[in-house]
Amino acid sequence: MSSGQAKVPVAGRRNVLVTSALPYVNNVPHLGNIIGCVLSADVFARYCRLRGHNVLYVCGTDEYGTATENRALEEGCSPLQICDKYHAIHKEVYEWFNINFDHFGRTSTPQQTEICQSIFSKLLDNNWLSENTMQQLYCESCQRFLADRFVVGSCPVEGCGNDTARGDQCDRCGRLLNSTELIDPRCKVCEGIPIVRDTDHLFLELPLLKEQLEKYIDEASATGSWSQNAVRITNAWLKEGLKPRCITRDLKWGVPVPHEKYKDKVFYVWFDAPIGYISITACYTPEWEKWWKNPENVELYQFMGKDNVPFHTVMFPSALLGTGENWTLMKNISVTEYLNYESGKFSKTKGIGVFGNDAKATNIPADVWRYYLLSNRPEASDAVFTWEGLQIKHNNELINNLGNFIYRVLSFIAKPEGAGYGSIIPEAPNANTHPLSQSLAETVGNLIEQYIDAMDKVKLKQGLKIAMAISSEGNAYLQESQFWKLYKQDPASCATVMKTSAGLVYLLACLLEPFMPSFSKDVLQQLNLCPKEHISFADEKGETEKVKRPWDLIPSNHRIGKTVHLFEVLNDDAVDSFRKTFAGSQAERNARAN
């Protein structure tokens, strides 16, 4: 995670503000959470830095709301203690995954309260809020209204038979519920029987903001090339008709509502959570308004799973538009479908799937996890994580394609004089007239243009595929050149092939840095190049043209470092062991371990 002087937008440069959906703090993040938000955003932020843009990537834990109170109840501690515990766990998991935030914060801060209440006050002043009465379950013993998750009872769906359904959803049949629908409801805290009571709440009048909102959505989705699923989900909400949205809750743990009548209530987590992006930036720099109230000079890119879309394309922009202030609204939204686990679904609630700390425990390097998740990124449809799939991608693509190419090139250069080049990059005297190298350069040049186009459009999976295609071209080039014969028969051509191939190794280290940063660092180390010496793909530096001459990327007579294999084979026994270890829920695994 970056440190040093806080970044602010720079005049004349492209300023990119990147956020990923704030992970909820009540459990360890699983692989579906990681690919859906923080990892995808990290790849794009790293790519933007590679392109020379001024980038700020912020994220943090979403800490308020019912789920936190509920978890605190289960673990017998305060909500703040739960947040402290899981914020530290999240931070550790993301650091292990090499997620390079400029700032990873949290929503339980004074800045969150201040900015949230300020936005609310402007909405109130501008008459975008209304009051309404709702019926809610009230526990006389606890003397409080019960939020959905504080109620359990029998599911009302015929034939379901689940007598521990929650007030918001039945885990057995999957039906979304209102707590007042439950049969024989009881308070989760004291087991008492609650009564139905009226309670007043505040609502954001989305129907009144519809015209402003639709104008924003039409413009942003066209110019920002929103992912198709984001457009589809947003249009479905608009087609269904916007309704007033409740923004308050009868809870203790949250941002207090600054209104005399509602002072005992807090803001609904989905009203305050997106404001967390702004408050986390405010924790990073007191000059946060230069990012968030500067739409002329800042482009906002947001990353999330599909279940978060309406809150970012409808709710959040409506709240900002309603203030009448000049906010930086989202330009581009990149949305993933679900990543499923083997034969079922990842679930934080049920503890099913591979979680961030599990990935670390396998001793499989973080970059391998990053590669598998990104090459399997569920962009247009749901994807499935399988242990066999991880093994195949690791062994066939990382070892047999990428690792094989790099090792063949560098180990040959490292061979002593008479068999290789004594670790010295040779001169390439006939590069400009060598047909095979010229053909390779043309192919690679086209692939780099495709890579930049895909990545600019946030098509990360496609960008990774194109970078790996360059490695495949490198392997084919080596085979066709038969460099091992040329070494004796045509030394000048062999030197050209090896210098060109070394340049291609350097190029791959740079193109793959957003996806596999540790791999990139290791390759640069083997090339004996400074990890910060990346080829820049900044348009103003013109280096995108330079990469079309791979034989010129590393100077002649440069000494490379020690060459070692970059990846180790993942065998069947290890994969079988992982499949058994991570079967079932977290609770079942703990029981087996004990």
Coordinates of C-alpha atoms in Angstrom, one line a residue:
M1 CA 0.0 0.0 0.0
S2 CA 1.4 3.3 -1.1
S3 CA 2.7 5.9 1.2
G4 CA 4.4 9.3 0.9
Q5 CA 2.9 12.6 -0.1
A6 CA -0.8 12.6 -0.8
K7 CA -1.7 12.7 -4.5
V8 CA -4.0 15.4 -5.9
P9 CA -5.2 15.9 -9.5
V10 CA -2.6 17.5 -11.8
A11 CA -3.5 20.0 -14.5
G12 CA -2.8 18.7 -18.0
R13 CA -2.6 15.1 -16.9
R14 CA -5.2 12.4 -17.1
N15 CA -6.4 12.1 -13.4
V16 CA -8.0 8.7 -12.7
L17 CA -9.9 8.0 -9.4
V18 CA -10.4 4.3 -8.9
T19 CA -12.7 2.7 -6.3
S20 CA -13.7 -0.8 -5.6
A21 CA -16.9 -1.8 -3.7
L22 CA -16.2 -1.5 0.0
P23 CA -15.9 -5.1 1.3
Y24 CA -18.3 -5.7 4.2
V25 CA -16.4 -6.1 7.5
N26 CA -18.3 -9.1 9.1
N27 CA -16.1 -11.9 7.7
V28 CA -12.9 -12.8 5.8
P29 CA -13.2 -12.0 2.1
H30 CA -13.5 -15.0 -0.3
L31 CA -12.1 -15.3 -3.8
G32 CA -15.4 -14.2 -5.3
N33 CA -15.3 -10.9 -3.3
I34 CA -11.6 -10.4 -4.3
I35 CA -12.0 -10.8 -8.0
G36 CA -15.3 -8.9 -8.0
C37 CA -13.9 -5.7 -6.5
V38 CA -10.4 -5.1 -5.1
L39 CA -8.3 -7.3 -7.5
S40 CA -10.0 -6.0 -10.7
A41 CA -9.6 -2.4 -9.5
D42 CA -6.0 -3.0 -8.6
V43 CA -5.2 -4.3 -12.1
F44 CA -6.8 -1.3 -13.7
A45 CA -5.1 1.1 -11.4
R46 CA -1.7 -0.5 -12.0
Y47 CA -2.3 -0.4 -15.8
C48 CA -3.1 3.3 -15.6
R49 CA 0.1 4.0 -13.7
L50 CA 1.9 2.0 -16.5
R51 CA 0.3 4.5 -19.0
G52 CA 1.6 7.4 -17.0
H53 CA -1.7 8.6 -15.7
N54 CA -2.1 10.3 -12.3
V55 CA -4.0 7.6 -10.3
L56 CA -5.6 7.4 -6.9
Y57 CA -7.0 4.0 -5.8
V58 CA -9.0 4.1 -2.6
C59 CA -11.0 1.4 -0.8
G60 CA -11.8 0.3 2.8
T61 CA -14.1 -1.7 4.9
D62 CA -17.8 -1.0 5.0
E63 CA -18.4 -1.2 8.8
Y64 CA -21.9 0.1 9.7
G65 CA -25.3 -1.7 9.7
T66 CA -27.1 -4.7 10.9
A67 CA -24.7 -7.4 9.8
T68 CA -22.0 -5.9 12.0
E69 CA -24.3 -5.7 15.0
N70 CA -25.3 -9.3 14.4
R71 CA -21.8 -10.5 14.1
A72 CA -20.8 -8.7 17.3
L73 CA -23.7 -10.4 19.0
E74 CA -22.5 -13.8 17.8
E75 CA -18.9 -13.2 18.9
G76 CA -19.9 -11.5 22.2
C77 CA -18.2 -8.2 21.7
S78 CA -19.0 -4.6 20.6
P79 CA -19.5 -3.7 16.9
L80 CA -16.4 -1.5 17.0
Q81 CA -14.3 -4.5 18.2
I82 CA -15.7 -6.6 15.3
C83 CA -14.8 -3.8 12.9
D84 CA -11.2 -3.5 14.4
K85 CA -10.7 -7.3 14.2
Y86 CA -12.0 -7.8 10.6
H87 CA -10.5 -4.5 9.2
A88 CA -7.1 -5.9 10.2
I89 CA -7.8 -9.3 8.6
H90 CA -9.0 -7.7 5.4
K91 CA -5.9 -5.5 5.2
E92 CA -3.6 -8.4 5.7
V93 CA -5.4 -10.5 3.0
Y94 CA -5.2 -7.7 0.5
E95 CA -1.5 -7.0 1.3
W96 CA -0.8 -10.7 0.7
F97 CA -2.6 -10.5 -2.7
N98 CA -0.4 -7.5 -3.6
I99 CA -3.4 -5.1 -3.9
N100 CA -1.7 -1.7 -4.1
F101 CA -4.2 0.8 -2.6
D102 CA -3.1 4.4 -2.3
H103 CA -5.3 4.3 0.9
F104 CA -7.3 1.5 2.5
G105 CA -9.6 3.0 5.1
R106 CA -12.9 2.3 6.8
T107 CA -16.3 3.9 7.2
S108 CA -16.5 4.2 11.0
T109 CA -14.7 7.5 11.0
P110 CA -15.5 11.2 12.0
Q111 CA -15.0 12.1 8.3
Q112 CA -17.7 9.6 7.3
T113 CA -20.2 11.1 9.8
E114 CA -19.4 14.7 8.7
I115 CA -19.7 14.1 4.9
C116 CA -22.7 11.8 5.2
Q117 CA -24.6 14.3 7.4
S118 CA -23.6 17.2 5.1
I119 CA -25.0 15.3 2.0
F120 CA -28.2 14.5 4.0
S121 CA -28.6 18.1 5.1
K122 CA -28.4 19.4 1.5
L123 CA -30.9 16.8 0.4
L124 CA -33.2 17.9 3.2
D125 CA -32.8 21.6 2.3
N126 CA -33.5 20.9 -1.4
N127 CA -36.7 19.0 -0.5
W128 CA -35.6 15.6 -1.9
L129 CA -36.6 13.8 1.3
S130 CA -40.0 12.7 2.6
E131 CA -41.3 11.0 5.7
N132 CA -43.4 7.8 5.9
T133 CA -44.6 5.3 8.4
M134 CA -43.6 1.7 8.2
Q135 CA -44.6 -1.4 10.3
Q136 CA -41.7 -3.1 12.0
L137 CA -41.2 -5.7 14.7
Y138 CA -40.5 -4.3 18.1
C139 CA -39.0 -6.2 21.1
E140 CA -40.5 -5.0 24.3
S141 CA -37.9 -6.8 26.4
C142 CA -34.9 -5.2 24.6
Q143 CA -36.9 -2.0 24.1
R144 CA -35.9 -1.6 20.5
F145 CA -37.1 -2.0 16.9
L146 CA -35.6 -5.1 15.4
A147 CA -33.6 -4.8 12.2
D148 CA -34.2 -7.7 9.7
R149 CA -31.3 -9.8 10.8
F150 CA -32.3 -9.6 14.5
V151 CA -35.4 -11.6 13.8
V152 CA -35.7 -15.3 13.2
G153 CA -38.8 -17.4 12.6
S154 CA -40.5 -19.9 10.3
C155 CA -40.3 -19.3 6.6
P156 CA -43.8 -18.4 5.2
V157 CA -43.1 -20.2 1.9
E158 CA -45.3 -23.3 1.7
G159 CA -43.3 -26.5 1.9
C160 CA -40.0 -24.8 3.0
G161 CA -40.2 -25.7 6.7
N162 CA -37.2 -23.7 7.7
D163 CA -37.8 -22.5 11.3
T164 CA -34.6 -20.4 11.5
A165 CA -35.3 -18.0 8.5
R166 CA -33.9 -14.5 8.9
G167 CA -36.0 -11.4 8.7
D168 CA -34.5 -10.5 5.3
Q169 CA -34.1 -13.9 3.6
C170 CA -34.6 -17.6 4.0
D171 CA -31.3 -19.5 3.5
R172 CA -33.1 -22.7 2.7
C173 CA -35.4 -21.6 -0.1
G174 CA -33.7 -18.3 -1.0
R175 CA -36.9 -16.2 -0.8
L176 CA -36.4 -12.5 0.1
L177 CA -38.6 -11.6 3.1
N178 CA -39.8 -8.8 5.2
S179 CA -39.5 -9.6 8.9
T180 CA -43.3 -9.1 9.5
E181 CA -43.9 -12.0 7.1
L182 CA -42.2 -14.6 9.3
I183 CA -44.3 -17.1 11.2
D184 CA -43.8 -17.2 14.9
P185 CA -41.0 -14.5 14.8
R186 CA -38.7 -14.2 17.8
C187 CA -36.0 -11.7 18.8
K188 CA -32.5 -13.1 18.1
V189 CA -31.1 -11.3 21.2
C190 CA -33.5 -12.4 24.0
E191 CA -35.7 -15.0 22.2
G192 CA -38.7 -12.9 23.2
I193 CA -41.8 -12.6 20.9
P194 CA -41.8 -9.2 19.2
I195 CA -44.9 -7.1 18.4
V196 CA -45.7 -5.1 15.3
R197 CA -45.4 -1.4 15.8
D198 CA -45.4 1.7 13.6
T199 CA -42.1 3.6 13.1
D200 CA -41.4 6.7 11.1
H201 CA -38.6 6.9 8.6
L202 CA -37.0 9.2 6.0
F203 CA -37.1 8.4 2.3
L204 CA -35.0 9.7 -0.7
E205 CA -37.5 10.7 -3.3
L206 CA -36.0 9.0 -6.3
P207 CA -39.0 9.6 -8.6
L208 CA -38.5 13.4 -8.2
L209 CA -34.8 13.0 -9.2
K210 CA -35.6 10.8 -12.1
E211 CA -35.0 13.4 -14.9
Q212 CA -31.6 14.4 -13.6
L213 CA -30.6 10.8 -13.0
E214 CA -31.6 9.5 -16.4
K215 CA -29.7 12.4 -18.1
Y216 CA -26.6 11.4 -16.1
I217 CA -27.0 7.7 -16.9
D218 CA -27.5 8.2 -20.6
E219 CA -24.4 10.4 -20.9
A220 CA -22.1 8.4 -18.6
S221 CA -23.0 4.9 -19.9
A222 CA -22.4 6.1 -23.5
T223 CA -19.1 8.0 -23.0
G224 CA -17.8 5.8 -20.2
S225 CA -18.5 2.5 -22.0
W226 CA -20.2 0.8 -19.0
S227 CA -20.0 -2.9 -18.9
Q228 CA -23.1 -4.5 -20.4
N229 CA -24.4 -6.1 -17.2
A230 CA -24.2 -2.7 -15.5
V231 CA -26.3 -1.1 -18.2
R232 CA -28.8 -4.0 -18.2
I233 CA -29.3 -4.0 -14.4
T234 CA -29.6 -0.2 -14.3
N235 CA -32.2 -0.1 -17.1
A236 CA -34.2 -2.9 -15.4
W237 CA -34.4 -0.7 -12.3
L238 CA -35.5 2.4 -14.3
K239 CA -38.1 0.3 -16.3
E240 CA -39.6 -1.0 -13.1
G241 CA -40.1 2.5 -12.0
L242 CA -38.2 4.4 -9.3
K243 CA -39.8 4.4 -5.8
P244 CA -38.9 6.4 -2.7
R245 CA -36.1 4.7 -0.9
C246 CA -35.8 4.5 2.9
I247 CA -32.5 5.9 4.1
T248 CA -32.9 5.4 7.9
R249 CA -32.8 2.5 10.2
D250 CA -33.7 1.8 13.8
L251 CA -30.2 0.8 14.8
K252 CA -27.5 2.0 17.2
W253 CA -24.4 1.2 15.0
G254 CA -24.2 3.7 12.2
V255 CA -24.0 7.4 11.2
P256 CA -26.6 9.3 13.4
V257 CA -29.3 11.2 11.6
P258 CA -28.9 14.9 12.4
H259 CA -32.6 15.6 12.8
E260 CA -34.4 16.1 16.1
K261 CA -37.2 13.7 15.2
Y262 CA -34.9 11.0 14.0
K263 CA -31.9 11.5 16.3
D264 CA -32.3 7.9 17.7
K265 CA -31.9 6.4 14.2
V266 CA -28.9 5.9 11.9
F267 CA -28.6 6.0 8.1
Y268 CA -29.3 2.9 6.2
V269 CA -26.0 1.3 5.3
W270 CA -26.7 1.5 1.5
F271 CA -27.1 5.3 1.9
D272 CA -23.9 5.8 3.8
A273 CA -21.6 3.0 2.3
P274 CA -20.9 4.6 -1.1
I275 CA -20.3 7.9 0.7
G276 CA -17.4 5.9 2.2
Y277 CA -15.4 6.4 -1.0
I278 CA -15.5 10.1 -0.4
S279 CA -14.8 9.9 3.4
I280 CA -11.9 7.5 2.9
T281 CA -10.4 9.9 0.4
A282 CA -10.9 12.6 3.0
C283 CA -8.9 10.5 5.5
Y284 CA -6.2 10.2 2.9
T285 CA -6.0 13.9 2.1
P286 CA -7.6 17.1 3.4
E287 CA -7.7 18.2 -0.2
W288 CA -10.3 15.4 -1.0
E289 CA -12.6 17.9 -2.8
K290 CA -10.0 18.2 -5.6
W291 CA -10.8 14.6 -6.4
W292 CA -14.5 14.5 -5.6
K293 CA -15.7 17.9 -6.7
N294 CA -13.8 18.2 -9.9
P295 CA -15.7 16.4 -12.7
E296 CA -13.9 18.5 -15.4
N297 CA -10.5 17.1 -14.5
V298 CA -11.1 13.7 -12.8
E299 CA -12.4 10.4 -14.2
L300 CA -14.1 8.1 -11.7
Y301 CA -13.8 4.3 -12.4
Q302 CA -15.7 2.0 -10.1
F303 CA -15.4 -1.8 -9.7
M304 CA -17.9 -4.2 -8.1
G305 CA -20.0 -7.4 -8.3
K306 CA -23.4 -7.3 -10.0
D307 CA -25.4 -7.2 -6.7
N308 CA -24.0 -3.8 -6.0
V309 CA -24.9 -2.1 -9.3
P310 CA -28.2 -0.2 -8.4
F311 CA -26.7 1.4 -5.4
H312 CA -23.9 2.9 -7.6
T313 CA -25.8 3.7 -10.7
V314 CA -29.1 4.8 -9.1
M315 CA -28.9 5.5 -5.4
F316 CA -25.4 7.1 -5.0
P317 CA -25.6 9.4 -8.0
S318 CA -29.1 10.4 -7.0
A319 CA -28.0 11.4 -3.6
L320 CA -25.1 13.5 -5.1
L321 CA -27.2 15.1 -7.8
G322 CA -29.8 16.0 -5.2
T323 CA -27.2 18.1 -3.2
G324 CA -27.0 20.5 -6.2
E325 CA -23.1 20.5 -5.8
N326 CA -20.6 19.8 -8.6
W327 CA -19.6 16.2 -7.7
T328 CA -17.3 14.0 -9.7
L329 CA -19.8 11.3 -10.8
M330 CA -18.8 7.9 -12.0
K331 CA -17.6 7.7 -15.6
N332 CA -17.0 4.0 -16.0
I333 CA -18.4 1.0 -14.0
S334 CA -16.9 -2.5 -14.4
V335 CA -19.1 -5.2 -13.0
T336 CA -18.5 -8.9 -12.6
E337 CA -21.0 -11.7 -12.5
Y338 CA -20.7 -14.3 -9.7
L339 CA -17.7 -16.7 -9.2
N340 CA -19.1 -20.0 -8.0
Y341 CA -17.1 -22.6 -6.1
E342 CA -16.8 -26.1 -7.5
S343 CA -20.4 -27.3 -7.5
G344 CA -22.0 -24.6 -5.3
K345 CA -21.8 -20.9 -4.5
F346 CA -19.2 -18.9 -2.5
S347 CA -20.9 -17.7 0.6
K348 CA -19.5 -15.4 3.4
T349 CA -22.6 -16.0 5.5
K350 CA -22.3 -19.9 5.3
G351 CA -18.5 -19.9 5.1
I352 CA -18.4 -21.9 1.9
G353 CA -15.5 -21.5 -0.6
V354 CA -11.8 -20.5 -0.6
F355 CA -11.2 -17.4 1.6
G356 CA -8.3 -15.0 1.5
N357 CA -6.5 -16.6 4.4
D358 CA -7.1 -20.1 2.9
A359 CA -5.4 -19.0 -0.4
K360 CA -2.4 -17.9 1.7
A361 CA -2.4 -21.2 3.6
T362 CA -2.0 -23.3 0.4
N363 CA 1.5 -21.8 -0.2
I364 CA 0.5 -21.3 -3.8
P365 CA 2.0 -17.8 -4.7
A366 CA -0.3 -14.8 -4.7
D367 CA 0.5 -14.2 -8.3
V368 CA -0.8 -17.6 -9.3
W369 CA -4.1 -16.9 -7.6
R370 CA -4.2 -13.5 -9.3
Y371 CA -3.6 -15.0 -12.7
Y372 CA -6.2 -17.7 -12.3
L373 CA -8.9 -15.4 -11.0
L374 CA -8.2 -12.8 -13.7
S375 CA -8.0 -15.2 -16.5
N376 CA -11.3 -16.7 -15.2
R377 CA -12.9 -13.3 -14.4
P378 CA -16.7 -13.6 -14.7
E379 CA -17.2 -10.6 -17.0
A380 CA -20.1 -11.6 -19.1
S381 CA -21.5 -14.6 -17.3
D382 CA -20.9 -16.5 -14.0
A383 CA -17.7 -18.5 -13.8
V384 CA -16.7 -21.4 -11.7
F385 CA -13.6 -21.9 -9.5
T386 CA -12.3 -25.4 -9.6
W387 CA -9.1 -26.8 -8.2
E388 CA -8.5 -28.7 -11.4
G389 CA -9.0 -25.5 -13.4
L390 CA -6.4 -23.7 -11.2
Q391 CA -4.0 -26.6 -11.8
I392 CA -4.5 -26.7 -15.6
K393 CA -4.0 -22.9 -16.0
H394 CA -1.0 -22.9 -13.7
N395 CA 0.8 -25.9 -15.4
N396 CA -0.2 -25.2 -19.0
E397 CA -0.2 -21.5 -19.2
L398 CA 2.2 -20.2 -16.5
I399 CA 4.8 -23.0 -16.7
N400 CA 4.6 -24.4 -20.2
N401 CA 4.0 -21.1 -22.0
L402 CA 5.2 -18.1 -20.0
G403 CA 7.8 -19.7 -17.7
N404 CA 9.1 -21.9 -20.5
F405 CA 9.8 -19.0 -22.8
I406 CA 11.5 -16.8 -20.2
Y407 CA 13.7 -19.7 -18.9
R408 CA 14.7 -20.8 -22.4
V409 CA 15.9 -17.3 -23.3
L410 CA 17.7 -16.3 -20.1
S411 CA 19.2 -19.7 -19.4
F412 CA 20.7 -19.8 -22.9
I413 CA 22.1 -16.3 -22.6
A414 CA 23.5 -17.3 -19.2
K415 CA 25.5 -20.2 -20.5
P416 CA 29.3 -19.8 -20.6
E417 CA 31.0 -18.6 -23.8
G418 CA 31.1 -21.4 -26.3
A419 CA 27.6 -22.6 -25.4
G420 CA 25.9 -19.2 -24.8
Y421 CA 26.8 -15.6 -24.1
G422 CA 28.2 -15.6 -20.5
S423 CA 25.2 -13.7 -19.2
I424 CA 25.9 -10.8 -21.5
I425 CA 23.2 -9.5 -23.9
P426 CA 24.7 -9.8 -27.4
E427 CA 24.6 -7.3 -30.2
A428 CA 21.9 -7.7 -32.9
P429 CA 23.8 -6.7 -36.1
N430 CA 21.2 -7.9 -38.6
A431 CA 17.9 -7.2 -36.8
N432 CA 16.7 -4.7 -39.4
T433 CA 17.2 -7.3 -42.2
H434 CA 16.3 -10.5 -40.3
P435 CA 12.9 -11.6 -41.8
L436 CA 11.8 -13.7 -38.8
S437 CA 12.5 -11.0 -36.3
Q438 CA 10.8 -8.4 -38.5
S439 CA 7.7 -10.6 -38.8
L440 CA 7.7 -11.1 -35.0
A441 CA 8.0 -7.3 -34.3
E442 CA 5.0 -6.6 -36.6
T443 CA 2.9 -9.2 -34.8
V444 CA 3.9 -8.0 -31.4
G445 CA 3.3 -4.4 -32.3
N446 CA -0.3 -5.3 -33.3
L447 CA -0.8 -7.3 -30.1
I448 CA 0.4 -4.3 -28.0
E449 CA -2.1 -2.0 -29.7
Q450 CA -4.9 -4.6 -29.0
Y451 CA -3.7 -4.8 -25.4
I452 CA -3.8 -1.1 -24.8
D453 CA -7.3 -0.9 -26.5
A454 CA -8.7 -3.7 -24.3
M455 CA -7.2 -2.3 -21.1
D456 CA -8.3 1.2 -21.8
K457 CA -11.9 -0.2 -22.1
V458 CA -11.4 -2.2 -18.8
K459 CA -11.6 -5.5 -20.6
L460 CA -9.0 -7.0 -18.2
K461 CA -9.5 -10.7 -19.1
Q462 CA -8.9 -9.8 -22.8
G463 CA -5.8 -7.7 -21.9
L464 CA -4.3 -10.7 -20.0
K465 CA -5.1 -13.1 -22.9
I466 CA -3.3 -10.7 -25.4
A467 CA -0.2 -10.4 -23.1
M468 CA 0.0 -14.2 -22.9
A469 CA -0.4 -14.4 -26.7
I470 CA 2.9 -12.4 -26.9
S471 CA 4.5 -15.1 -24.9
S472 CA 3.1 -17.8 -27.2
E473 CA 4.5 -15.8 -30.2
G474 CA 7.9 -15.8 -28.4
N475 CA 7.9 -19.5 -28.0
A476 CA 7.0 -20.0 -31.7
Y477 CA 9.8 -17.6 -32.7
L478 CA 12.3 -19.5 -30.7
Q479 CA 11.2 -22.8 -32.3
E480 CA 11.2 -21.5 -35.8
S481 CA 14.6 -19.8 -35.5
Q482 CA 16.2 -23.1 -34.1
F483 CA 18.5 -20.8 -32.2
W484 CA 20.5 -23.8 -30.8
K485 CA 21.6 -24.6 -34.3
L486 CA 22.2 -21.0 -35.3
Y487 CA 24.7 -20.5 -32.5
K488 CA 27.3 -22.4 -34.5
Q489 CA 25.9 -22.1 -38.0
D490 CA 24.9 -18.4 -38.1
P491 CA 26.2 -16.6 -35.0
A492 CA 24.9 -13.1 -36.2
S493 CA 21.3 -14.4 -36.6
C494 CA 21.5 -16.3 -33.3
A495 CA 22.6 -13.1 -31.5
T496 CA 19.7 -11.2 -33.1
V497 CA 17.2 -13.9 -32.1
M498 CA 18.5 -13.9 -28.5
K499 CA 18.6 -10.1 -28.1
T500 CA 15.1 -9.8 -29.6
S501 CA 13.9 -12.6 -27.3
A502 CA 15.4 -10.9 -24.2
G503 CA 13.6 -7.7 -25.2
L504 CA 10.4 -9.7 -25.4
V505 CA 11.0 -11.0 -21.9
Y506 CA 11.4 -7.4 -20.7
L507 CA 8.2 -6.4 -22.5
L508 CA 6.2 -9.3 -20.9
A509 CA 7.4 -8.3 -17.5
C510 CA 6.0 -4.9 -18.0
L511 CA 2.7 -5.9 -19.7
L512 CA 2.0 -8.5 -17.0
E513 CA 2.9 -6.2 -14.1
P514 CA -0.7 -5.1 -13.5
F515 CA -1.8 -8.8 -13.3
M516 CA 1.2 -10.4 -11.6
P517 CA 3.4 -7.8 -9.9
S518 CA 5.7 -10.2 -8.0
F519 CA 6.3 -12.2 -11.2
S520 CA 7.2 -8.9 -13.0
K521 CA 9.6 -8.0 -10.2
D522 CA 11.3 -11.4 -10.3
V523 CA 11.8 -11.3 -14.1
L524 CA 13.3 -7.8 -13.9
Q525 CA 15.6 -9.1 -11.2
Q526 CA 16.7 -11.9 -13.5
L527 CA 17.3 -9.4 -16.3
N528 CA 19.3 -7.3 -13.7
L529 CA 17.0 -4.3 -14.3
C530 CA 15.7 -2.0 -11.6
P531 CA 12.1 -3.0 -10.7
K532 CA 11.1 0.7 -11.3
E533 CA 12.6 0.6 -14.8
H534 CA 9.4 -0.3 -16.5
I535 CA 8.8 0.5 -20.2
S536 CA 6.4 3.3 -20.0
F537 CA 3.3 3.1 -22.2
A538 CA 2.6 6.8 -21.7
D539 CA 1.5 8.3 -25.0
E540 CA 3.6 11.5 -24.4
K541 CA 6.8 9.4 -24.1
G542 CA 6.3 7.7 -27.4
E543 CA 7.6 4.4 -26.0
T544 CA 4.6 2.4 -27.5
E545 CA 6.5 2.8 -30.8
K546 CA 9.8 1.7 -29.3
V547 CA 8.4 -1.7 -28.2
K548 CA 7.8 -2.5 -31.8
R549 CA 11.6 -3.0 -32.0
P550 CA 12.1 -5.6 -29.3
W551 CA 15.8 -6.0 -30.1
D552 CA 16.4 -2.4 -29.0
L553 CA 14.7 -2.8 -25.6
I554 CA 17.8 -4.0 -23.7
P555 CA 21.2 -2.6 -24.6
S556 CA 24.0 -4.8 -25.9
N557 CA 26.6 -5.8 -23.4
H558 CA 24.1 -5.6 -20.5
R559 CA 24.8 -8.3 -17.9
I560 CA 21.7 -10.2 -16.8
G561 CA 21.3 -11.7 -13.3
K562 CA 20.8 -15.2 -12.0
T563 CA 18.3 -17.3 -13.9
V564 CA 15.9 -19.6 -12.1
H565 CA 12.5 -21.2 -12.8
L566 CA 9.6 -18.8 -12.1
F567 CA 6.9 -21.4 -11.3
E568 CA 6.8 -24.8 -9.7
V569 CA 4.5 -27.6 -10.9
L570 CA 1.2 -28.1 -9.1
N571 CA 0.7 -31.8 -8.9
D572 CA -2.4 -34.0 -8.6
D573 CA -1.8 -35.0 -4.9
A574 CA -1.6 -31.3 -3.8
V575 CA -4.8 -30.5 -5.7
D576 CA -6.7 -33.5 -4.2
S577 CA -5.5 -32.4 -0.8
F578 CA -6.7 -28.9 -1.3
R579 CA -10.1 -30.1 -2.5
K580 CA -10.6 -32.2 0.6
T581 CA -9.2 -29.5 3.0
F582 CA -11.5 -26.8 1.7
A583 CA -14.7 -28.9 1.2
G584 CA -17.8 -27.8 3.2
S585 CA -18.2 -24.7 5.3
Q586 CA -15.7 -23.0 7.6
A587 CA -17.5 -24.5 10.6
E588 CA -17.2 -28.0 9.2
R589 CA -13.5 -27.5 8.4
N590 CA -12.9 -26.3 12.0
A591 CA -14.7 -29.4 13.3
R592 CA -12.6 -31.7 11.2
A593 CA -9.4 -29.9 12.2
N594 CA -10.3 -30.3 15.9

